[in-house]
Amino acid sequence: MDESWDDLRLFLAAAQAGSFTAAARRLGLGQATLSRRIAALEERCGHVLFDRSRDGLHLTPAAEALLPHAEAMSEAGRLGVAALSGLEPGPAGVVRLAVPPGTAVDLIPPLLPLLRRRYPDLRLEVLSDNTARDLSRHEADVAIRSLRPTSGDLVFRRLGESALSVWASPDYVAALPKGATEADLDWVQWSSDLAHIPMATWVEARLAGRAPAFTSNSFLAMRAAAQHGAGAMVLPGLQGRLAGLVPVPVCLPPLPVLPFYVVSHRALRHVPRVAAVVDFIEEAMRDGEPDVWPPPHL
């Protein structure tokens, strides 16, 4: 299988890009050529490596088993070139980091200059939406999550926890009646497709059958609504402060505390670029949620 060395490189590009079109463009090959080479690799391996669908390529179990070896081969090649040039290689390449939208806007951008100075050859690609990326299918390399992983092929570190509070705009708080209770509050609430999350269930109990003032499945839209005085919103303290909101001075039942974890695939944990990002995130959040961001110890 002498030809498999180069075909593994093509397989890795297709797995990372998620489509033959994107991978071929990255490699400077024609799509038909790439597809033919992958088909030849599948024939030699005796396994189908990709399930093709309208939304792109999906890794089969055989591909998931092959992927860490292809990544190790790629990393070994990079280290070999660096050694020949007399350099001490550092983490390099792209790391796909999946985070919630609020984290993508508030927490990640201030860290980028620090990360860049420490690892100039490393580039972060942030994936941010309400969809949990499947790390077992290598839809991302690293994720920050509030749910403890249960899959055996994932490794994680608990970073700390985030204390939730009720926040609103200064003008909204100033307009509340003296001695206001939860019945006086208008609520910015998650839409029904996210009604299961702890913050949404807590707010639903406060509504007690009333309609919320605003609903959305977008964290950023909800926070913008709160900033413009639509009502009160449950937020982690740091994200409330960064948005210019203030705590709502109303006696309310205790809020849940959200733990958060940095998660990666077991097969990638020793890949230098992935390990560097995981270690950097853990260092940034090692003391839990800070009062200022970025934290001064970085």
Tab-separated table of C-alpha atoms in Angstrom:
chain	number	residue	atom	x	y	z
A	1	MET	CA	0.000	0.000	0.000
A	2	ASP	CA	2.804	2.425	-0.931
A	3	GLU	CA	0.308	4.777	-2.546
A	4	SER	CA	-1.733	4.892	0.658
A	5	TRP	CA	0.546	7.531	2.211
A	6	ASP	CA	-0.666	10.220	-0.143
A	7	ASP	CA	-4.216	8.894	-0.190
A	8	LEU	CA	-4.338	9.184	3.595
A	9	ARG	CA	-3.462	12.858	3.174
A	10	LEU	CA	-6.401	13.228	0.782
A	11	PHE	CA	-8.672	11.319	3.147
A	12	LEU	CA	-7.690	13.639	6.015
A	13	ALA	CA	-8.417	16.737	3.927
A	14	ALA	CA	-11.875	15.410	2.991
A	15	ALA	CA	-12.663	14.470	6.599
A	16	GLN	CA	-11.663	17.922	7.844
A	17	ALA	CA	-13.384	19.869	5.053
A	18	GLY	CA	-16.665	17.941	5.180
A	19	SER	CA	-17.059	17.805	1.396
A	20	PHE	CA	-15.067	16.718	-1.645
A	21	THR	CA	-15.572	20.135	-3.232
A	22	ALA	CA	-14.009	22.035	-0.324
A	23	ALA	CA	-11.222	19.481	0.117
A	24	ALA	CA	-10.350	19.497	-3.589
A	25	ARG	CA	-10.169	23.286	-3.547
A	26	ARG	CA	-7.865	23.201	-0.527
A	27	LEU	CA	-5.631	20.558	-2.123
A	28	GLY	CA	-5.545	22.128	-5.581
A	29	LEU	CA	-7.041	19.007	-7.168
A	30	GLY	CA	-10.081	18.418	-9.311
A	31	GLN	CA	-13.097	17.086	-7.451
A	32	ALA	CA	-13.311	14.072	-9.760
A	33	THR	CA	-9.655	13.232	-9.080
A	34	LEU	CA	-10.134	13.440	-5.327
A	35	SER	CA	-13.302	11.340	-5.444
A	36	ARG	CA	-11.526	8.703	-7.536
A	37	ARG	CA	-8.561	8.556	-5.143
A	38	ILE	CA	-10.838	8.188	-2.121
A	39	ALA	CA	-12.762	5.417	-3.893
A	40	ALA	CA	-9.463	3.634	-4.574
A	41	LEU	CA	-8.486	3.966	-0.911
A	42	GLU	CA	-11.857	2.558	0.150
A	43	GLU	CA	-11.353	-0.392	-2.190
A	44	ARG	CA	-7.891	-1.145	-0.817
A	45	CYS	CA	-9.102	-0.830	2.782
A	46	GLY	CA	-12.199	-2.885	2.152
A	47	HIS	CA	-14.382	-0.316	3.917
A	48	VAL	CA	-16.576	2.601	2.958
A	49	LEU	CA	-15.084	5.701	4.574
A	50	PHE	CA	-17.711	8.343	3.890
A	51	ASP	CA	-21.486	8.424	3.802
A	52	ARG	CA	-22.367	10.953	1.118
A	53	SER	CA	-25.430	13.126	1.667
A	54	ARG	CA	-26.778	16.455	0.475
A	55	ASP	CA	-25.309	18.231	3.497
A	56	GLY	CA	-21.803	16.842	2.956
A	57	LEU	CA	-19.650	13.926	4.015
A	58	HIS	CA	-20.197	11.921	7.191
A	59	LEU	CA	-17.521	9.644	8.602
A	60	THR	CA	-18.327	5.947	8.840
A	61	PRO	CA	-17.044	3.887	11.792
A	62	ALA	CA	-14.133	2.768	9.598
A	63	ALA	CA	-13.234	6.395	8.868
A	64	GLU	CA	-13.429	7.308	12.554
A	65	ALA	CA	-10.955	4.497	13.274
A	66	LEU	CA	-8.638	5.651	10.477
A	67	LEU	CA	-8.786	9.388	11.202
A	68	PRO	CA	-6.465	9.564	14.251
A	69	HIS	CA	-3.804	7.624	12.327
A	70	ALA	CA	-4.067	10.008	9.374
A	71	GLU	CA	-3.785	12.975	11.751
A	72	ALA	CA	-0.784	11.406	13.468
A	73	MET	CA	0.857	10.883	10.073
A	74	SER	CA	0.241	14.521	9.136
A	75	GLU	CA	1.630	15.749	12.443
A	76	ALA	CA	4.687	13.491	12.143
A	77	GLY	CA	5.382	14.925	8.701
A	78	ARG	CA	5.179	18.479	10.018
A	79	LEU	CA	7.507	17.681	12.907
A	80	GLY	CA	9.940	16.005	10.530
A	81	VAL	CA	10.128	19.053	8.273
A	82	ALA	CA	10.643	21.292	11.297
A	83	ALA	CA	13.427	19.058	12.591
A	84	LEU	CA	15.202	19.129	9.228
A	85	SER	CA	15.130	22.903	9.239
A	86	GLY	CA	16.659	22.987	12.725
A	87	LEU	CA	13.553	24.497	14.328
A	88	GLU	CA	11.888	23.606	17.604
A	89	PRO	CA	8.352	22.928	16.333
A	90	GLY	CA	5.415	24.403	18.156
A	91	PRO	CA	1.680	23.854	17.807
A	92	ALA	CA	0.556	24.797	14.312
A	93	GLY	CA	-2.498	24.531	12.110
A	94	VAL	CA	-6.220	25.031	12.543
A	95	VAL	CA	-8.174	24.032	15.649
A	96	ARG	CA	-11.966	24.036	15.340
A	97	LEU	CA	-13.457	25.196	18.642
A	98	ALA	CA	-17.206	24.739	19.207
A	99	VAL	CA	-18.687	27.134	21.763
A	100	PRO	CA	-22.088	28.661	22.602
A	101	PRO	CA	-22.850	31.985	20.850
A	102	GLY	CA	-22.374	34.098	23.968
A	103	THR	CA	-18.970	32.569	24.614
A	104	ALA	CA	-18.005	33.136	20.977
A	105	VAL	CA	-18.808	36.848	21.249
A	106	ASP	CA	-17.769	37.698	24.816
A	107	LEU	CA	-14.996	35.360	25.872
A	108	ILE	CA	-13.065	34.086	22.861
A	109	PRO	CA	-12.158	37.312	20.946
A	110	PRO	CA	-10.321	38.954	23.892
A	111	LEU	CA	-8.179	35.812	24.209
A	112	LEU	CA	-7.085	35.749	20.566
A	113	PRO	CA	-4.143	38.208	20.829
A	114	LEU	CA	-2.801	36.270	23.824
A	115	LEU	CA	-3.173	32.946	22.017
A	116	ARG	CA	-1.551	34.387	18.891
A	117	ARG	CA	1.473	35.659	20.786
A	118	ARG	CA	1.959	32.327	22.492
A	119	TYR	CA	1.346	30.165	19.406
A	120	PRO	CA	1.919	32.266	16.270
A	121	ASP	CA	1.432	29.308	13.914
A	122	LEU	CA	-1.879	28.217	15.410
A	123	ARG	CA	-5.219	29.453	14.093
A	124	LEU	CA	-8.589	29.130	15.818
A	125	GLU	CA	-11.769	28.466	13.849
A	126	VAL	CA	-14.750	29.152	16.112
A	127	LEU	CA	-17.972	27.227	15.441
A	128	SER	CA	-20.899	28.817	17.232
A	129	ASP	CA	-24.584	27.962	17.161
A	130	ASN	CA	-27.160	26.150	19.268
A	131	THR	CA	-26.223	22.789	17.740
A	132	ALA	CA	-23.934	20.556	19.782
A	133	ARG	CA	-21.130	19.549	17.425
A	134	ASP	CA	-20.466	15.802	17.446
A	135	LEU	CA	-16.829	15.444	18.468
A	136	SER	CA	-17.050	11.685	17.953
A	137	ARG	CA	-17.676	12.407	14.268
A	138	HIS	CA	-14.946	15.054	14.293
A	139	GLU	CA	-17.316	17.940	13.554
A	140	ALA	CA	-15.025	19.993	15.830
A	141	ASP	CA	-11.707	19.418	17.580
A	142	VAL	CA	-12.471	21.028	20.952
A	143	ALA	CA	-15.689	22.212	22.610
A	144	ILE	CA	-16.689	24.197	25.676
A	145	ARG	CA	-19.909	22.785	27.135
A	146	SER	CA	-22.062	22.984	30.222
A	147	LEU	CA	-23.029	19.286	30.091
A	148	ARG	CA	-20.635	16.603	31.295
A	149	PRO	CA	-19.773	14.282	28.383
A	150	THR	CA	-20.887	10.670	28.654
A	151	SER	CA	-19.294	9.205	25.512
A	152	GLY	CA	-16.305	6.998	26.216
A	153	ASP	CA	-14.292	8.342	23.275
A	154	LEU	CA	-14.324	11.899	24.647
A	155	VAL	CA	-11.987	13.329	27.275
A	156	PHE	CA	-12.796	16.416	29.296
A	157	ARG	CA	-11.676	18.709	32.078
A	158	ARG	CA	-14.031	20.553	34.372
A	159	LEU	CA	-13.151	24.228	34.164
A	160	GLY	CA	-15.390	25.575	36.884
A	161	GLU	CA	-18.931	26.800	37.143
A	162	SER	CA	-20.912	29.853	36.179
A	163	ALA	CA	-23.239	31.536	38.661
A	164	LEU	CA	-26.444	32.741	37.016
A	165	SER	CA	-28.254	35.959	37.908
A	166	VAL	CA	-31.160	38.016	36.597
A	167	TRP	CA	-30.087	41.047	34.568
A	168	ALA	CA	-31.809	43.941	32.805
A	169	SER	CA	-30.968	47.339	31.371
A	170	PRO	CA	-30.324	50.185	33.844
A	171	ASP	CA	-33.392	52.061	32.530
A	172	TYR	CA	-35.617	49.000	32.966
A	173	VAL	CA	-34.445	48.502	36.558
A	174	ALA	CA	-34.900	52.208	37.343
A	175	ALA	CA	-38.513	52.042	36.133
A	176	LEU	CA	-39.502	49.108	38.367
A	177	PRO	CA	-41.968	49.998	41.126
A	178	LYS	CA	-40.677	50.265	44.662
A	179	GLY	CA	-40.819	46.872	46.347
A	180	ALA	CA	-41.141	45.073	42.981
A	181	THR	CA	-41.706	41.324	43.004
A	182	GLU	CA	-41.251	38.700	40.314
A	183	ALA	CA	-44.833	39.363	39.186
A	184	ASP	CA	-43.711	42.852	38.113
A	185	LEU	CA	-40.988	41.548	35.814
A	186	ASP	CA	-41.204	41.144	32.066
A	187	TRP	CA	-39.096	38.224	30.888
A	188	VAL	CA	-36.823	37.634	27.927
A	189	GLN	CA	-37.135	33.886	27.419
A	190	TRP	CA	-35.721	31.092	25.280
A	191	SER	CA	-38.024	29.841	22.516
A	192	SER	CA	-39.860	26.530	22.796
A	193	ASP	CA	-37.188	24.452	21.044
A	194	LEU	CA	-34.811	25.304	23.916
A	195	ALA	CA	-37.373	25.091	26.718
A	196	HIS	CA	-35.501	22.152	28.273
A	197	ILE	CA	-32.376	24.078	29.292
A	198	PRO	CA	-32.089	24.950	33.013
A	199	MET	CA	-32.310	28.717	32.501
A	200	ALA	CA	-35.499	28.386	30.447
A	201	THR	CA	-37.242	26.073	32.925
A	202	TRP	CA	-36.416	28.463	35.770
A	203	VAL	CA	-37.878	31.442	33.884
A	204	GLU	CA	-40.957	29.415	32.918
A	205	ALA	CA	-41.681	28.848	36.608
A	206	ARG	CA	-41.446	32.604	37.204
A	207	LEU	CA	-43.865	33.339	34.369
A	208	ALA	CA	-46.552	31.200	36.047
A	209	GLY	CA	-48.646	31.079	32.900
A	210	ARG	CA	-47.934	34.638	31.725
A	211	ALA	CA	-46.524	35.240	28.274
A	212	PRO	CA	-42.888	36.337	28.084
A	213	ALA	CA	-42.105	39.772	26.679
A	214	PHE	CA	-39.751	38.343	24.057
A	215	THR	CA	-38.644	34.874	22.954
A	216	SER	CA	-35.873	33.714	20.650
A	217	ASN	CA	-33.554	30.783	20.037
A	218	SER	CA	-30.701	33.286	19.659
A	219	PHE	CA	-28.758	34.229	22.772
A	220	LEU	CA	-27.504	37.394	21.097
A	221	ALA	CA	-31.004	38.491	20.065
A	222	MET	CA	-32.256	37.873	23.595
A	223	ARG	CA	-29.450	39.846	25.162
A	224	ALA	CA	-29.968	42.711	22.707
A	225	ALA	CA	-33.639	42.752	23.691
A	226	ALA	CA	-32.660	42.966	27.366
A	227	GLN	CA	-30.174	45.746	26.597
A	228	HIS	CA	-32.970	47.729	24.948
A	229	GLY	CA	-35.296	47.351	27.925
A	230	ALA	CA	-37.565	44.503	26.807
A	231	GLY	CA	-37.321	42.794	30.182
A	232	ALA	CA	-35.196	40.728	32.525
A	233	MET	CA	-32.953	37.876	31.402
A	234	VAL	CA	-31.032	35.090	33.111
A	235	LEU	CA	-27.309	35.367	32.361
A	236	PRO	CA	-23.939	34.382	33.793
A	237	GLY	CA	-22.575	37.315	35.752
A	238	LEU	CA	-19.633	38.060	33.483
A	239	GLN	CA	-21.799	38.156	30.361
A	240	GLY	CA	-24.322	40.422	32.045
A	241	ARG	CA	-21.611	42.884	33.071
A	242	LEU	CA	-19.937	42.837	29.662
A	243	ALA	CA	-23.286	43.732	28.077
A	244	GLY	CA	-23.770	46.770	30.323
A	245	LEU	CA	-26.710	45.191	32.154
A	246	VAL	CA	-27.313	45.446	35.899
A	247	PRO	CA	-28.670	42.950	38.447
A	248	VAL	CA	-32.426	43.087	38.987
A	249	PRO	CA	-33.050	44.005	42.668
A	250	VAL	CA	-35.973	41.622	43.196
A	251	CYS	CA	-36.109	38.723	45.639
A	252	LEU	CA	-36.179	35.553	43.512
A	253	PRO	CA	-35.724	31.805	44.101
A	254	PRO	CA	-32.183	30.418	43.747
A	255	LEU	CA	-30.915	29.946	40.216
A	256	PRO	CA	-29.111	26.849	38.930
A	257	VAL	CA	-25.325	26.892	38.715
A	258	LEU	CA	-23.888	25.829	35.368
A	259	PRO	CA	-20.677	23.783	35.316
A	260	PHE	CA	-18.556	24.050	32.215
A	261	TYR	CA	-16.090	21.665	30.603
A	262	VAL	CA	-13.500	21.695	27.850
A	263	VAL	CA	-13.960	18.566	25.745
A	264	SER	CA	-11.976	16.878	22.972
A	265	HIS	CA	-11.790	13.517	21.248
A	266	ARG	CA	-9.578	10.947	22.932
A	267	ALA	CA	-7.701	10.314	19.681
A	268	LEU	CA	-6.710	13.994	19.424
A	269	ARG	CA	-5.661	14.715	22.997
A	270	HIS	CA	-1.920	14.418	22.263
A	271	VAL	CA	-1.987	16.286	18.942
A	272	PRO	CA	0.055	19.426	19.786
A	273	ARG	CA	-2.333	22.002	18.312
A	274	VAL	CA	-5.330	20.487	20.121
A	275	ALA	CA	-3.469	20.032	23.407
A	276	ALA	CA	-2.270	23.653	23.228
A	277	VAL	CA	-5.806	25.025	22.866
A	278	VAL	CA	-7.183	22.786	25.626
A	279	ASP	CA	-4.387	23.842	27.998
A	280	PHE	CA	-4.838	27.522	27.102
A	281	ILE	CA	-8.590	27.417	27.749
A	282	GLU	CA	-8.049	25.633	31.052
A	283	GLU	CA	-5.488	28.254	32.077
A	284	ALA	CA	-7.855	31.099	31.158
A	285	MET	CA	-10.701	29.623	33.187
A	286	ARG	CA	-8.806	27.856	35.939
A	287	ASP	CA	-10.290	30.022	38.690
A	288	GLY	CA	-13.861	29.742	37.414
A	289	GLU	CA	-15.685	32.797	36.135
A	290	PRO	CA	-13.476	35.891	36.663
A	291	ASP	CA	-14.595	39.411	37.466
A	292	VAL	CA	-12.680	40.822	34.503
A	293	TRP	CA	-11.904	39.440	31.075
A	294	PRO	CA	-9.402	38.460	29.878
A	295	PRO	CA	-8.168	37.220	33.250
A	296	PRO	CA	-5.047	39.032	34.485
A	297	HIS	CA	-3.043	35.853	35.117
A	298	LEU	CA	-2.720	35.091	31.390
